PDB file of C-alpha atoms in Angstrom:
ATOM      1  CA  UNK X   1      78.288  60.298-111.166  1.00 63.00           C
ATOM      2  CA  UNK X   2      81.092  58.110-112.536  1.00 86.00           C
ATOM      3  CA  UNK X   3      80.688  54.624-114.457  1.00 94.00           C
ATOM      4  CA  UNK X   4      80.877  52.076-111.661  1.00 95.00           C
ATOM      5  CA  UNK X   5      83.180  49.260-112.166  1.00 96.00           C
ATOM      6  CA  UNK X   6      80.877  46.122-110.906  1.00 96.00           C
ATOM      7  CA  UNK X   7      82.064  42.547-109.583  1.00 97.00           C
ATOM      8  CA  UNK X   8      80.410  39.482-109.098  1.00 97.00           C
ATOM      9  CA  UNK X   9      81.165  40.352-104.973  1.00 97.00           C
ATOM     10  CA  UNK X  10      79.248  43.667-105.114  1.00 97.00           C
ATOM     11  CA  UNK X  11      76.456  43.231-108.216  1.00 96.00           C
ATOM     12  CA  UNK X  12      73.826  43.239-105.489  1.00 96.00           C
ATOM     13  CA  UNK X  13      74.169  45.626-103.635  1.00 96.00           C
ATOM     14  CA  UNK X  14      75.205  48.181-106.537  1.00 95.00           C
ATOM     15  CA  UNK X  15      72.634  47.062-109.135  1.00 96.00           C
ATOM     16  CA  UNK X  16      70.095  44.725-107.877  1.00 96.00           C
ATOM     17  CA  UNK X  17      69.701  46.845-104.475  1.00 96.00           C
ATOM     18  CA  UNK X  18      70.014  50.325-106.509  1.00 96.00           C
ATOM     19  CA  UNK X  19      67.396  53.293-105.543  1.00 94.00           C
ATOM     20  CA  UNK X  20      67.197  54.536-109.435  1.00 96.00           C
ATOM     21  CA  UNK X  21      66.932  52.475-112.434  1.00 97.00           C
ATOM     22  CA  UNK X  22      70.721  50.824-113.743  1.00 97.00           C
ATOM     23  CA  UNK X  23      71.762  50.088-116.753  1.00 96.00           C
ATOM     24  CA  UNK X  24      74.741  47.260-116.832  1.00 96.00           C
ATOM     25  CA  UNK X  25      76.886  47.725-119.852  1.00 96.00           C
ATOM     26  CA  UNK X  26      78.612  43.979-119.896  1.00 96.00           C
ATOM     27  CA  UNK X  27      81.709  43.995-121.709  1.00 96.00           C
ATOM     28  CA  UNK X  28      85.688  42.678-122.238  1.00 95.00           C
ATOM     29  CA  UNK X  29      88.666  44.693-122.670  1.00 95.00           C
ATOM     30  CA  UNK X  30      89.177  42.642-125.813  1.00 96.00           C
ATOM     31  CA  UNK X  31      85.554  43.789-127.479  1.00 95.00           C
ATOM     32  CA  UNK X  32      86.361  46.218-129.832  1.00 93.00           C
ATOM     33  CA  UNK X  33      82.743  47.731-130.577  1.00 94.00           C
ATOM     34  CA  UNK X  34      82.631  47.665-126.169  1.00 93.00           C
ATOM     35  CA  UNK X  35      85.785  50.217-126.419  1.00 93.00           C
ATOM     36  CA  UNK X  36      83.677  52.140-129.024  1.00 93.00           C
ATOM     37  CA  UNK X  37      81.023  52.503-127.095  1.00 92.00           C
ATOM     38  CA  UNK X  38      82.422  53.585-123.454  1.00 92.00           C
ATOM     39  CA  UNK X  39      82.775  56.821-124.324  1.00 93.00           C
ATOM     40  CA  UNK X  40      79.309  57.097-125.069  1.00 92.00           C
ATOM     41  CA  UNK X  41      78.328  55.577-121.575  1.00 93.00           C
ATOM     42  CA  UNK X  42      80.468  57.942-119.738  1.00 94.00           C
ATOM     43  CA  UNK X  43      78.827  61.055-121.689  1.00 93.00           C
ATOM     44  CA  UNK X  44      75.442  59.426-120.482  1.00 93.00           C
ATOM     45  CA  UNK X  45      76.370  58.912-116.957  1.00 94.00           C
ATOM     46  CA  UNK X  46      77.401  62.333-116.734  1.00 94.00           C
ATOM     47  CA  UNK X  47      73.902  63.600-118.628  1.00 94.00           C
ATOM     48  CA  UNK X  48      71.602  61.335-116.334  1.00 94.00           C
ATOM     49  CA  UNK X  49      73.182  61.615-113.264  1.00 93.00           C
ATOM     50  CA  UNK X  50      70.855  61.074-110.293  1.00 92.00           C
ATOM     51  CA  UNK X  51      67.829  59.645-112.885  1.00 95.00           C
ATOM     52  CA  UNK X  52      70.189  56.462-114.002  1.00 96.00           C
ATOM     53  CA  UNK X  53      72.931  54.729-112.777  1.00 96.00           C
ATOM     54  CA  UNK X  54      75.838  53.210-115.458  1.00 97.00           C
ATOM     55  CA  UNK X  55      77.333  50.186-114.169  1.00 97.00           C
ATOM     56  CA  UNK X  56      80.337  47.812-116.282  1.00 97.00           C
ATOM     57  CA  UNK X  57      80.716  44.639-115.528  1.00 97.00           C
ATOM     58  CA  UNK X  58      83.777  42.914-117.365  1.00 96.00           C
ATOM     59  CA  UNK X  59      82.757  39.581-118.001  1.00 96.00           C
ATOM     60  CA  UNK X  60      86.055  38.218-118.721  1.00 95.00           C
ATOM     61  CA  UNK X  61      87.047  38.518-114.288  1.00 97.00           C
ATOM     62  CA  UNK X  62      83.091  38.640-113.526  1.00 96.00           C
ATOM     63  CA  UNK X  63      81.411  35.253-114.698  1.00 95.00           C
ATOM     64  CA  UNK X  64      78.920  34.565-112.246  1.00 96.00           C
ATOM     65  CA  UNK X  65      77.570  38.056-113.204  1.00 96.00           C
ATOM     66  CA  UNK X  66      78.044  36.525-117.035  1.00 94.00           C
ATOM     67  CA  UNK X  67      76.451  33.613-116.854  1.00 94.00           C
ATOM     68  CA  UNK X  68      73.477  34.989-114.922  1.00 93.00           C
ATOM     69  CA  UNK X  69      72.578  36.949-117.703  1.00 91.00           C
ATOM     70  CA  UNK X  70      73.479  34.085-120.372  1.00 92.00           C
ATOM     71  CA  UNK X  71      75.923  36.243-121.978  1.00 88.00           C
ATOM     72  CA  UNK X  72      77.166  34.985-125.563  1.00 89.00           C
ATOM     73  CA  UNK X  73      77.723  37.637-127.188  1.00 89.00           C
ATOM     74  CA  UNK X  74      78.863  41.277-126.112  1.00 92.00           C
ATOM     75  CA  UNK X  75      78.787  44.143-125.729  1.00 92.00           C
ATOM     76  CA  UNK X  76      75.373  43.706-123.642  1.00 92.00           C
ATOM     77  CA  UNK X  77      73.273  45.925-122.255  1.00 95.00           C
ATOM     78  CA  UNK X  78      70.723  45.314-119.500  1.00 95.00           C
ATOM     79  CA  UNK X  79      68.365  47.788-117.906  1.00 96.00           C
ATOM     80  CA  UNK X  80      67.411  46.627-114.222  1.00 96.00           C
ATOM     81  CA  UNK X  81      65.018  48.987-112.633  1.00 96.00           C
ATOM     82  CA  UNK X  82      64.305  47.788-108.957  1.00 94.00           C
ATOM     83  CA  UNK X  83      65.796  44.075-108.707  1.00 93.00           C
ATOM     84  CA  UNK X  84      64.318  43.401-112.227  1.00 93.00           C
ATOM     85  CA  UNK X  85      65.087  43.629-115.913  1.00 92.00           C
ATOM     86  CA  UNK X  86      63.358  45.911-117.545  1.00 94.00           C
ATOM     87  CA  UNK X  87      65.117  45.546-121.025  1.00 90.00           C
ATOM     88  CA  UNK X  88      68.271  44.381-122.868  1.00 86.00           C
ATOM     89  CA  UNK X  89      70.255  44.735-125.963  1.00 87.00           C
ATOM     90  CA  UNK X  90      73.081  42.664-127.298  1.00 86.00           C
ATOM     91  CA  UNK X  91      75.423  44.512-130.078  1.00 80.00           C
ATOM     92  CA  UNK X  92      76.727  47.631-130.374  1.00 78.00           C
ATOM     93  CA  UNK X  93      74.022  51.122-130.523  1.00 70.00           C
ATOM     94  CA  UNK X  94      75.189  53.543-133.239  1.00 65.00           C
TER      95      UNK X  94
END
């Protein structure tokens, strides 16, 4: 399973109503340390396919998505398993 691009329009029904856990990398084209990390995503998606699902959501054309998470800094990473957050991280991983 691909990345999903996510918009404000179809959040819900892609993350909030997802089956398997999601984790919601929030980012902006313009983030350099969210371009260093994509390709790391994508390698993941392809490795957990069926057990997670990898959703983007750019912040910069999504910001009711944005501001529901309070989003100040990025990239950001939430974990929503069921409708829920079940974790975050703000920064770039190594």
């Amino acid at each position: 399973m691909a990345v999903v691009n996510v918009t404000d329009a179809s959040f819900e029904s892609e993350v909030l109503r997802s089956e398997i856990p999601v984790l919601v990398d929030l980012w902006a084209e313009w983030c350099g340390p969210c371009k260093q990390m994509a390709p790391v995503i994508d390698q993941l998606a392809k490795e957990l396919e069926g057990k997670i699902k990898f959703a983007k959501v750019d912040v910069d054309h999504n910001p009711r998505v944005a501001a529901s998470f309070r989003v100040q800094s990025i990239p950001m990473l939430v974990v929503i398993d069921r409708g829920q957050i079940a974790g975050h991280h703000v920064g770039a991983l190594d």
